[in-house]
Coordinates of C-alpha atoms and ligand atoms in Angstrom, one line a residue:
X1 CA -104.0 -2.4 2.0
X2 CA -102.9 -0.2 -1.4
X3 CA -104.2 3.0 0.8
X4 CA -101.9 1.9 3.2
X5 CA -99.0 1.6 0.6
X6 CA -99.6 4.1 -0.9
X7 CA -100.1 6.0 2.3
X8 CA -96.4 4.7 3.6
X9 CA -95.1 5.9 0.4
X10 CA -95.9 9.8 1.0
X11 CA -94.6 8.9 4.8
X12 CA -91.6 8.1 3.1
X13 CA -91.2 10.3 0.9
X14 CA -92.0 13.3 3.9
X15 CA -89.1 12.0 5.9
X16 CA -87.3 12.3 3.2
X17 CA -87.3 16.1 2.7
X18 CA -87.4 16.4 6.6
X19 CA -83.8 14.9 6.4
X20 CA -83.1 16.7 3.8
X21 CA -84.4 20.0 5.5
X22 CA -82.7 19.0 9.1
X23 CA -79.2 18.2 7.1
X24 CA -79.1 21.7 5.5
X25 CA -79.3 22.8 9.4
X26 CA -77.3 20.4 10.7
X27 CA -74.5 21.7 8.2
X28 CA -74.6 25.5 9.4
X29 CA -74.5 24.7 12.5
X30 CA -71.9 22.2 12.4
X31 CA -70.2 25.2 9.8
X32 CA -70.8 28.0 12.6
X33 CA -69.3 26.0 15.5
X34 CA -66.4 25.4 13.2
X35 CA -65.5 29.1 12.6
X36 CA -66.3 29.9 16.3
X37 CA -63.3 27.5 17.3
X38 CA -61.2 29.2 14.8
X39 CA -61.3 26.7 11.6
X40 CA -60.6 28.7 8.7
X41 CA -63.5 28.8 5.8
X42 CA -62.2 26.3 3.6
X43 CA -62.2 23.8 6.1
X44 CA -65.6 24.9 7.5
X45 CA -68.0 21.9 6.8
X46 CA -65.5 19.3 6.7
X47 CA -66.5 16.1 8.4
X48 CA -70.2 17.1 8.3
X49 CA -71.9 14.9 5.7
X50 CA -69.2 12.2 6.8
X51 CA -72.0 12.2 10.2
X52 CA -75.1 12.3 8.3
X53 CA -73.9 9.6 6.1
X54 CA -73.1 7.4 9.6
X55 CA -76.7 8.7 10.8
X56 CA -78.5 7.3 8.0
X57 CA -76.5 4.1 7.4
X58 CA -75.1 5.3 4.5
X59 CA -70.7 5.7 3.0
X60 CA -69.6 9.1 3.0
X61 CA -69.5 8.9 -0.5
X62 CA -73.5 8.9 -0.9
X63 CA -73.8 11.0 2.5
X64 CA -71.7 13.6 0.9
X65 CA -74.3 13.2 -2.1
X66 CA -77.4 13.5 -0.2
X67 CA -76.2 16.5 1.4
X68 CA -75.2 18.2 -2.0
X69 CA -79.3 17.4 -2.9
X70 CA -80.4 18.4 0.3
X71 CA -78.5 22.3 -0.2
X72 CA -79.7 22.1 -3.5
X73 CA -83.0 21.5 -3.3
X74 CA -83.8 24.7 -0.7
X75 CA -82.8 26.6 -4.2
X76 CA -86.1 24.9 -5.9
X77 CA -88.7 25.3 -4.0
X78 CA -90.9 23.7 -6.4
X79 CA -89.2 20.5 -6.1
X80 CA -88.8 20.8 -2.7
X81 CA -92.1 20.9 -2.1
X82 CA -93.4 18.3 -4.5
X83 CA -91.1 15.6 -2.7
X84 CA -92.5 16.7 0.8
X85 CA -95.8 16.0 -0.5
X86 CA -94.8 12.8 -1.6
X87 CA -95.1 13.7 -5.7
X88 CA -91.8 13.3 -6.3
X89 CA -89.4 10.8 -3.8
X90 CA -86.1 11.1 -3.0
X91 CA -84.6 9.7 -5.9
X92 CA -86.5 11.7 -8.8
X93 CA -85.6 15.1 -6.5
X94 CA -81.8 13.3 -6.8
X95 CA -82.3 13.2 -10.4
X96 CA -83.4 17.1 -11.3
X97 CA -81.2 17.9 -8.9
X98 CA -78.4 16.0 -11.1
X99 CA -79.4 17.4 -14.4
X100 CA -79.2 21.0 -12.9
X101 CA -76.3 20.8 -10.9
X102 CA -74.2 22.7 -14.3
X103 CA -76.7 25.8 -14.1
X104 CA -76.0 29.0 -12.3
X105 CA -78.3 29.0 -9.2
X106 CA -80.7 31.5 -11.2
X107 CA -81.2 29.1 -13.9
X108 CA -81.9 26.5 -11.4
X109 CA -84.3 28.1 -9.7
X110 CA -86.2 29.4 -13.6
X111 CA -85.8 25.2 -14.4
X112 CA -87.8 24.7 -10.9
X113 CA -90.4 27.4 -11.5
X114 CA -90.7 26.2 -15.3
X115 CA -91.1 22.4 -14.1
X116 CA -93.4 23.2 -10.7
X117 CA -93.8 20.0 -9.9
X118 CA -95.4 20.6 -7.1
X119 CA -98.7 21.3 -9.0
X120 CA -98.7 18.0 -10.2
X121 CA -97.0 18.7 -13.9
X122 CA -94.6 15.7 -13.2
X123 CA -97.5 13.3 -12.1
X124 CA -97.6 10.1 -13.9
X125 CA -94.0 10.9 -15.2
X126 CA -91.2 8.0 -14.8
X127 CA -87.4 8.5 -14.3
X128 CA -86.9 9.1 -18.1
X129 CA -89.7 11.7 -18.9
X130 CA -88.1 13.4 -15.9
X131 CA -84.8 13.4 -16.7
X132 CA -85.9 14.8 -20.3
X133 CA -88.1 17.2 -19.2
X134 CA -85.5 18.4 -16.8
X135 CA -82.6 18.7 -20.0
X136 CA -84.9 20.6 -22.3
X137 CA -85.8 23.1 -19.5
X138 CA -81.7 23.6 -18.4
X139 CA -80.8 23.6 -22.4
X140 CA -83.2 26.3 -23.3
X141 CA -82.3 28.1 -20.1
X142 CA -78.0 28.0 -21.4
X143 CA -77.2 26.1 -23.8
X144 CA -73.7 26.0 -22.8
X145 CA -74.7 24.2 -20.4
X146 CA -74.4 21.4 -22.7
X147 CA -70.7 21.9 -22.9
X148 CA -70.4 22.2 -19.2
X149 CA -71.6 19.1 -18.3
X150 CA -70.0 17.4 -21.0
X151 CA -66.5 19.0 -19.1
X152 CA -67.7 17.6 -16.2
X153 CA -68.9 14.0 -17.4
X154 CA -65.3 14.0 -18.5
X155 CA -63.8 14.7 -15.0
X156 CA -65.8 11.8 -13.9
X157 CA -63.9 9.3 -15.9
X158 CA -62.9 5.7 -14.0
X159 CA -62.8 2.0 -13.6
X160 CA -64.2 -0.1 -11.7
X161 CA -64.7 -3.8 -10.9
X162 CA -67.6 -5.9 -10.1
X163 CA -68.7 -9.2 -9.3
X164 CA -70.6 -11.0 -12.3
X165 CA -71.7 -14.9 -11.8
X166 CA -70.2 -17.8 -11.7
X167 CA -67.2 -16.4 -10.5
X168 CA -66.3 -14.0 -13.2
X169 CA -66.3 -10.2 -13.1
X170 CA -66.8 -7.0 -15.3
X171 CA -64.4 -4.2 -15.4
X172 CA -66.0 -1.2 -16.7
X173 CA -64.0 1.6 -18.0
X174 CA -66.2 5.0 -18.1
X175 CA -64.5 7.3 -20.6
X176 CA -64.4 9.7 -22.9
X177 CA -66.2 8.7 -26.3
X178 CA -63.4 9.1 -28.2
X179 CA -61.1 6.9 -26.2
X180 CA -63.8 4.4 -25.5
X181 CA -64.1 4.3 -29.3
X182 CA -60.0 4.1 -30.1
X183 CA -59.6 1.3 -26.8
X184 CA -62.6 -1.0 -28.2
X185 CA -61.3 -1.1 -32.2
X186 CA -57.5 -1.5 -30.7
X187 CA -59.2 -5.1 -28.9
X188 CA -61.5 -5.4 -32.2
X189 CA -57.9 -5.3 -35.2
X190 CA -56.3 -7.5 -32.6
X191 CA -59.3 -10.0 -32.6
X192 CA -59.2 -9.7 -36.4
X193 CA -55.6 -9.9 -36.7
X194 CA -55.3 -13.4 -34.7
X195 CA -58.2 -14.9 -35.8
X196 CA -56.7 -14.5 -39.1
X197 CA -53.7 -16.3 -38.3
X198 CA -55.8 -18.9 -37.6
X199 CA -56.4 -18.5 -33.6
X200 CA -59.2 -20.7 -32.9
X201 CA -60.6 -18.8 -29.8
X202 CA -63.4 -16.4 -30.6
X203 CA -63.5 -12.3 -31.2
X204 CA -64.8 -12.3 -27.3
X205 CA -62.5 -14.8 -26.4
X206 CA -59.5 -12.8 -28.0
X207 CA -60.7 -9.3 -27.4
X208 CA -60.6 -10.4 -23.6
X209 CA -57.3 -11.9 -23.2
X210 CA -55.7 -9.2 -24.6
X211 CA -57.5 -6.6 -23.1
X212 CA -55.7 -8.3 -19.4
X213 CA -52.8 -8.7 -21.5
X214 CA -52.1 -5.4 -22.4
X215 CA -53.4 -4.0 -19.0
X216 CA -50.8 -5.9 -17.0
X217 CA -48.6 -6.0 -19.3
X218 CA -48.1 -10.0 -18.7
X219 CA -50.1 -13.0 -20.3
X220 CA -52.9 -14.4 -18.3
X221 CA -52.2 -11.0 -16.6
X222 CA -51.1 -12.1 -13.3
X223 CA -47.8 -10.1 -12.6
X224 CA -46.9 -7.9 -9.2
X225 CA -47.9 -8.8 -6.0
X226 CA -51.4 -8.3 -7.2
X227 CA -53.7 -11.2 -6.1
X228 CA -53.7 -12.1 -1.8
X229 CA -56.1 -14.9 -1.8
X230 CA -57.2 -15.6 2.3
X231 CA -58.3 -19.4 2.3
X232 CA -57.7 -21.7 5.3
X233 CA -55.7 -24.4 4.9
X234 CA -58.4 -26.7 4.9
X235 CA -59.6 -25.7 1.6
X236 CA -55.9 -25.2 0.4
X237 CA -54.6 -28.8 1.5
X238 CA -58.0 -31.2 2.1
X239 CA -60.5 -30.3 -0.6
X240 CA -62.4 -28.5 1.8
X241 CA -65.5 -26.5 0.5
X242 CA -65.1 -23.6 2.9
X243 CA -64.8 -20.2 0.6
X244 CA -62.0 -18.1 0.3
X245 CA -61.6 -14.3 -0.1
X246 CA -60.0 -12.5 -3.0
X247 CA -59.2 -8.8 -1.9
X248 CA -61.2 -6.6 -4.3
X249 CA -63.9 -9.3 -5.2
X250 CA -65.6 -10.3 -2.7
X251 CA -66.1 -14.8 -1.6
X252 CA -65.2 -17.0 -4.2
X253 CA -65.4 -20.5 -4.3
X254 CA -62.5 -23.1 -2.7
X255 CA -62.1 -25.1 -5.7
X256 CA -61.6 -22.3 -8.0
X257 CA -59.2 -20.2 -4.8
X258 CA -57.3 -24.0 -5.4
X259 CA -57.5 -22.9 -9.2
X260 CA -55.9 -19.8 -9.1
X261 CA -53.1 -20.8 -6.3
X262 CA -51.9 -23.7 -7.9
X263 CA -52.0 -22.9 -11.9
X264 CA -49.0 -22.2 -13.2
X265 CA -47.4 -23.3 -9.9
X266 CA -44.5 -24.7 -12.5
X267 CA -43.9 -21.7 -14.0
X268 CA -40.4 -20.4 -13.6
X269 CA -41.5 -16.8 -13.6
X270 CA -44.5 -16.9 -11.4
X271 CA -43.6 -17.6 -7.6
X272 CA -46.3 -18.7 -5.3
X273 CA -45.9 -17.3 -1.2
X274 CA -47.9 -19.1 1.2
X275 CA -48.4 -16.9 4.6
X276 CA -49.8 -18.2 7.9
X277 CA -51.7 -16.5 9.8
X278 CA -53.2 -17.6 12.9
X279 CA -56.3 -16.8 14.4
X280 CA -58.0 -17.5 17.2
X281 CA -60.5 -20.1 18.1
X282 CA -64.3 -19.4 18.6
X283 CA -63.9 -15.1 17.2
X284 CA -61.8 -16.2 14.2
X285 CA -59.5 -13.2 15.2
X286 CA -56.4 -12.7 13.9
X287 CA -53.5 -13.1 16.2
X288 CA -51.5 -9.9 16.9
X289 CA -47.8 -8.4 15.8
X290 CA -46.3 -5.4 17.2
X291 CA -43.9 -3.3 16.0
X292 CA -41.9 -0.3 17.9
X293 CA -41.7 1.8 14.5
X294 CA -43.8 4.7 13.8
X295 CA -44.6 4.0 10.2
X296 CA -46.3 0.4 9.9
X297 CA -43.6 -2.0 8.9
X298 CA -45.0 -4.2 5.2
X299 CA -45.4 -7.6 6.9
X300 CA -48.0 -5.2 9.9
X301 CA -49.4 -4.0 6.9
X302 CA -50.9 -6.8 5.2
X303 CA -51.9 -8.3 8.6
X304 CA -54.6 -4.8 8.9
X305 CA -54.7 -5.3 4.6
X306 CA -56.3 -9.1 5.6
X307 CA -57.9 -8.5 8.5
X308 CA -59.8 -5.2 7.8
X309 CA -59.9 -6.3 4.2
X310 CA -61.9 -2.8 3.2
X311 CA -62.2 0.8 5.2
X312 CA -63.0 0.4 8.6
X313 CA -66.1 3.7 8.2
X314 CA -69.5 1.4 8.8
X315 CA -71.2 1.1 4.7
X316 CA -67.6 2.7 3.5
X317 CA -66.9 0.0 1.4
X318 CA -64.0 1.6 -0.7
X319 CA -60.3 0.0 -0.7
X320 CA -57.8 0.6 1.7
X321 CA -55.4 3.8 0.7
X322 CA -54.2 4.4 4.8
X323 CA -53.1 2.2 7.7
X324 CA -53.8 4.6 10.3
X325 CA -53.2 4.7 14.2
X326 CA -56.4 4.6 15.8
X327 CA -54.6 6.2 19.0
X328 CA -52.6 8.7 17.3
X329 CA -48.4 8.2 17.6
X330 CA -48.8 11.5 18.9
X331 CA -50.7 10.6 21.7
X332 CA -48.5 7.6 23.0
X333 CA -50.3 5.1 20.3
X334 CA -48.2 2.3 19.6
X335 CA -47.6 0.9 16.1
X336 CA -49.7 -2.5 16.6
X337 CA -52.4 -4.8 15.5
X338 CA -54.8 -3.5 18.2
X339 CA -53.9 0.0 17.6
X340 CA -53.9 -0.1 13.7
X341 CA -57.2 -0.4 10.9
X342 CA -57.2 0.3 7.5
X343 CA -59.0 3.5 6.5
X344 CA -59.6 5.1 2.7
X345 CA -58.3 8.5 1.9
X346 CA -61.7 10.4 2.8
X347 CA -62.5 8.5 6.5
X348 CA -58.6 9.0 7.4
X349 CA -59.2 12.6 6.2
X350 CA -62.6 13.0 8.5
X351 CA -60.8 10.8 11.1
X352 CA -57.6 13.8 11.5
X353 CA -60.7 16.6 11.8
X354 CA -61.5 18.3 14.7
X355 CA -63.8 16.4 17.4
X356 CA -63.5 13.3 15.9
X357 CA -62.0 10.6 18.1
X358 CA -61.5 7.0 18.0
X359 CA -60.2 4.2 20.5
X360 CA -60.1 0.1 20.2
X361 CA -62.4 -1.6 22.2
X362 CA -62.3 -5.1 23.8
X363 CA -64.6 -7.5 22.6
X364 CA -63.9 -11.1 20.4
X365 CA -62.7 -9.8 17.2
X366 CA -61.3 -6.3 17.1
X367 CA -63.2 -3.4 17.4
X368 CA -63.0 0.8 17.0
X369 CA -65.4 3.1 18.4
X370 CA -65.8 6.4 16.7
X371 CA -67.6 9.1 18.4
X372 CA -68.6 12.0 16.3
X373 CA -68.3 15.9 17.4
X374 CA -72.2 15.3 18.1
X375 CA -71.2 12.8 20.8
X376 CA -72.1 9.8 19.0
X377 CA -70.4 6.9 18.6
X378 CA -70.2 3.7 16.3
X379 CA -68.7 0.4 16.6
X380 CA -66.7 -0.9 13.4
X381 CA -65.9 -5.0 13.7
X382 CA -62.9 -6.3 11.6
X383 CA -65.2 -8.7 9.2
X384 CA -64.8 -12.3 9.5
X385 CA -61.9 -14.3 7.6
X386 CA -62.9 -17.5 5.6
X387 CA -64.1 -20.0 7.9
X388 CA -64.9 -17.6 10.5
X389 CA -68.2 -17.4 12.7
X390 CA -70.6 -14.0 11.0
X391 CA -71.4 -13.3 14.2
X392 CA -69.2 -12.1 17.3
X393 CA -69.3 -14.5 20.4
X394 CA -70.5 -17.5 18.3
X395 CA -68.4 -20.2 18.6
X396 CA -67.6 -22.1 15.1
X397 CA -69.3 -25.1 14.2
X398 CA -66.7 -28.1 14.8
X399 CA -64.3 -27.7 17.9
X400 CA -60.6 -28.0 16.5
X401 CA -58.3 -29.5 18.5
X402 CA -56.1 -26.7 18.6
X403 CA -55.2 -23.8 20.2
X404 CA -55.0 -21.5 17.2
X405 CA -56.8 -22.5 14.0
X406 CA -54.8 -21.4 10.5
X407 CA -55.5 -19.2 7.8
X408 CA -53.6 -18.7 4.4
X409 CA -52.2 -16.0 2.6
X410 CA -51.5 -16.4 -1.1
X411 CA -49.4 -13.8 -3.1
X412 CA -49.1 -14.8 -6.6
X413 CA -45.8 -12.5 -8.4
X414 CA -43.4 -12.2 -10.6
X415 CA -40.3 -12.8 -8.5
Ligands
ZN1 ZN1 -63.8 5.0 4.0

């Protein structure tokens, strides 16, 4: 049985580099049939790792990554060969690849030749040896390089938010060390500074609050039309336990959704907007508006905002930046439910690029079928809302007596 894992292992790590090897190709010949229809160079390439990334269940983001190893890696042969022969997998290759990415091509290939692991120098190493081994090979190489990936670590500055449990969350700030530093003893003199004046929560406690506080510029840092909370109005209005969605989080739990919609409900400057929305019975759809405007009018908006909730791109799970017409306005497609989906910038970029197409297609809950300039084509399904069947076609649990069961939409703002 360990043969055989270990013997899956180099199977794995073979079809690895044979993607890798087959995306390189894939890409000039997806660049080639580009300039033959007359795209100019700088857009040669676009929408390419966009298809590998839908081809190996992947976002674009990472498929756009794993094509940037897979180009790199036919500059180290070394490498190359030591992850078809299973010495290194794909995600140590990812990581030399990483710490070389600053060096001219030269200097890469030296840092390969230097490193050979496919003799079996690297055998026994783990990610960290790797990585180190890798640096003092590129430093010695140029030692500016130092400075240029320090540029470039800087360029790569950003926040982001995550779930943490029991319905809390961490948002992480990557930046420069200096104004990491200067943010975290602003939070740290302000801890100090209350506590002093006798503020009995703790340097955590304080540090926290007024890190939302000066963020949003408003205590307990709800301000804006910031928070849309989907819940039905079961677990609104009867104590019911089924979950409700908060855009940007994720499933959170009813009683706390009840929580955060009715705190502060007295509070002169904090109004509270229910929305209906109606869906229907069985798919948990939501039920359509139309519009005859070409832009999306707001209220259209946030009915693509709920329903699609993030991109449409299968595994793109970044925010919506784009409501887009799946059926371009160009091409007779009407501004409506059916005919809308929230994209992010980089799908609604690839969408707009030559050979892709999309269309709606029927079905329970709404659906868009991309096909590819390869001729392949994949189904995105809006996700189900709170209280919604998973699965397509499956009927939910209870029969309601009515014809339309309700969702709600909760905006909590300033007025
Ligand atoms: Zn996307």
């Amino acid at each position: 049985m360990i043969d055989q894992i270990r013997a899956l292992e180099d199977l794995k790590c073979l079809a690895g580099a044979r993607q890798a090897e087959t995306a390189v190709a894939f890409d000039l010949s997806q660049r080639q049939e580009q300039a033959d229809a007359g795209v100019p160079v700088a857009g040669q390439g676009a929408g390419t790792a966009a298809q590998i990334a839908l081809a190996r269940r992947e976002s674009p983001a990472k498929g756009s990554r794993l094509l940037g190893l897979a180009k790199a890696l036919t500059g180290m042969p070394h490498t190359f060969t030591a992850f078809r022969g299973g010495l290194l997998n794909e995600w140590r290759a990812t990581l030399i690849v990483k710490e070389t990415i600053c060096l001219t091509p030269g200097d890469r290939a030296g840092v390969d030749e230097e490193l050979a692991a496919d003799t079996g120098a690297l055998d026994g190493a783990g990610d960290k040896a790797i990585i180190a081994a890798v640096r003092a090979a590129a430093y010695r190489r140029d030692p500016a390089s130092v400075a240029k990936r320090a540029a470039r670590a800087v360029s790569e500055r950003c926040v982001s938010l995550r779930p943490a449990p029991d319905t809390m969350t961490y948002l992480t700030a990557l930046l420069p060390v200096a104004q990491g530093v200067a943010a975290y003893a602003a939070l740290t003199k302000e801890a100090g500074t209350a506590r002093a004046a006798g503020d009995d929560r703790s340097r955590g406690q304080v540090m926290a609050d007024t890190l939302v506080e000066r963020l949003t510029g408003t205590p307990g840092g709800i301000s804006g039309v910031q928070i849309q909370l989907v819940m039905t109005d079961r677990s609104l209005l009867h104590a019911d336990a089924e979950p409700a969605r908060l855009p940007g989080y994720g499933t959170i739990p009813a009683a706390w959704a009840r929580e955060i919609a009715l705190t502060g409900a007295g509070d002169k400057d904090l109004a509270l907007w229910v929305r209906r929305l109606y869906t229907a019975p069985g798919s948990g759809e939501l039920v359509a508006m139309d519009s005859t405007a070409r832009l999306f009018p707001a209220g259209l908006k946030r009915f693509l905002q709920v329903r699609d909730n993030t991109c449409r791109t299968p595994y793109c799970d970044a925010p919506i930046r784009h409501h887009d017409h799946i059926t371009s306005w160009h091409h007779g497609g009407p501004t409506s439910a059916d005919n809308g989906q929230g994209l992010c910038e980089a799908c609604n970029h690839t969408k707009e690029t030559p050979g892709w197409t999309a269309v709606t297609t029927p079905g329970p809950r709404h659906t868009v079928a991309t096909t590819t300039p390869t001729g392949h084509t994949y189904n995105s399904t809006a996700p189900p809302l709170p209280g919604s069947p998973m699965r397509q076609g499956h009927a939910h649990g209870k029969q309601s007596g009515h014809s339309q069961e309700r969702r709600l939409a909760l905006a909590r703002a300033t007025p």
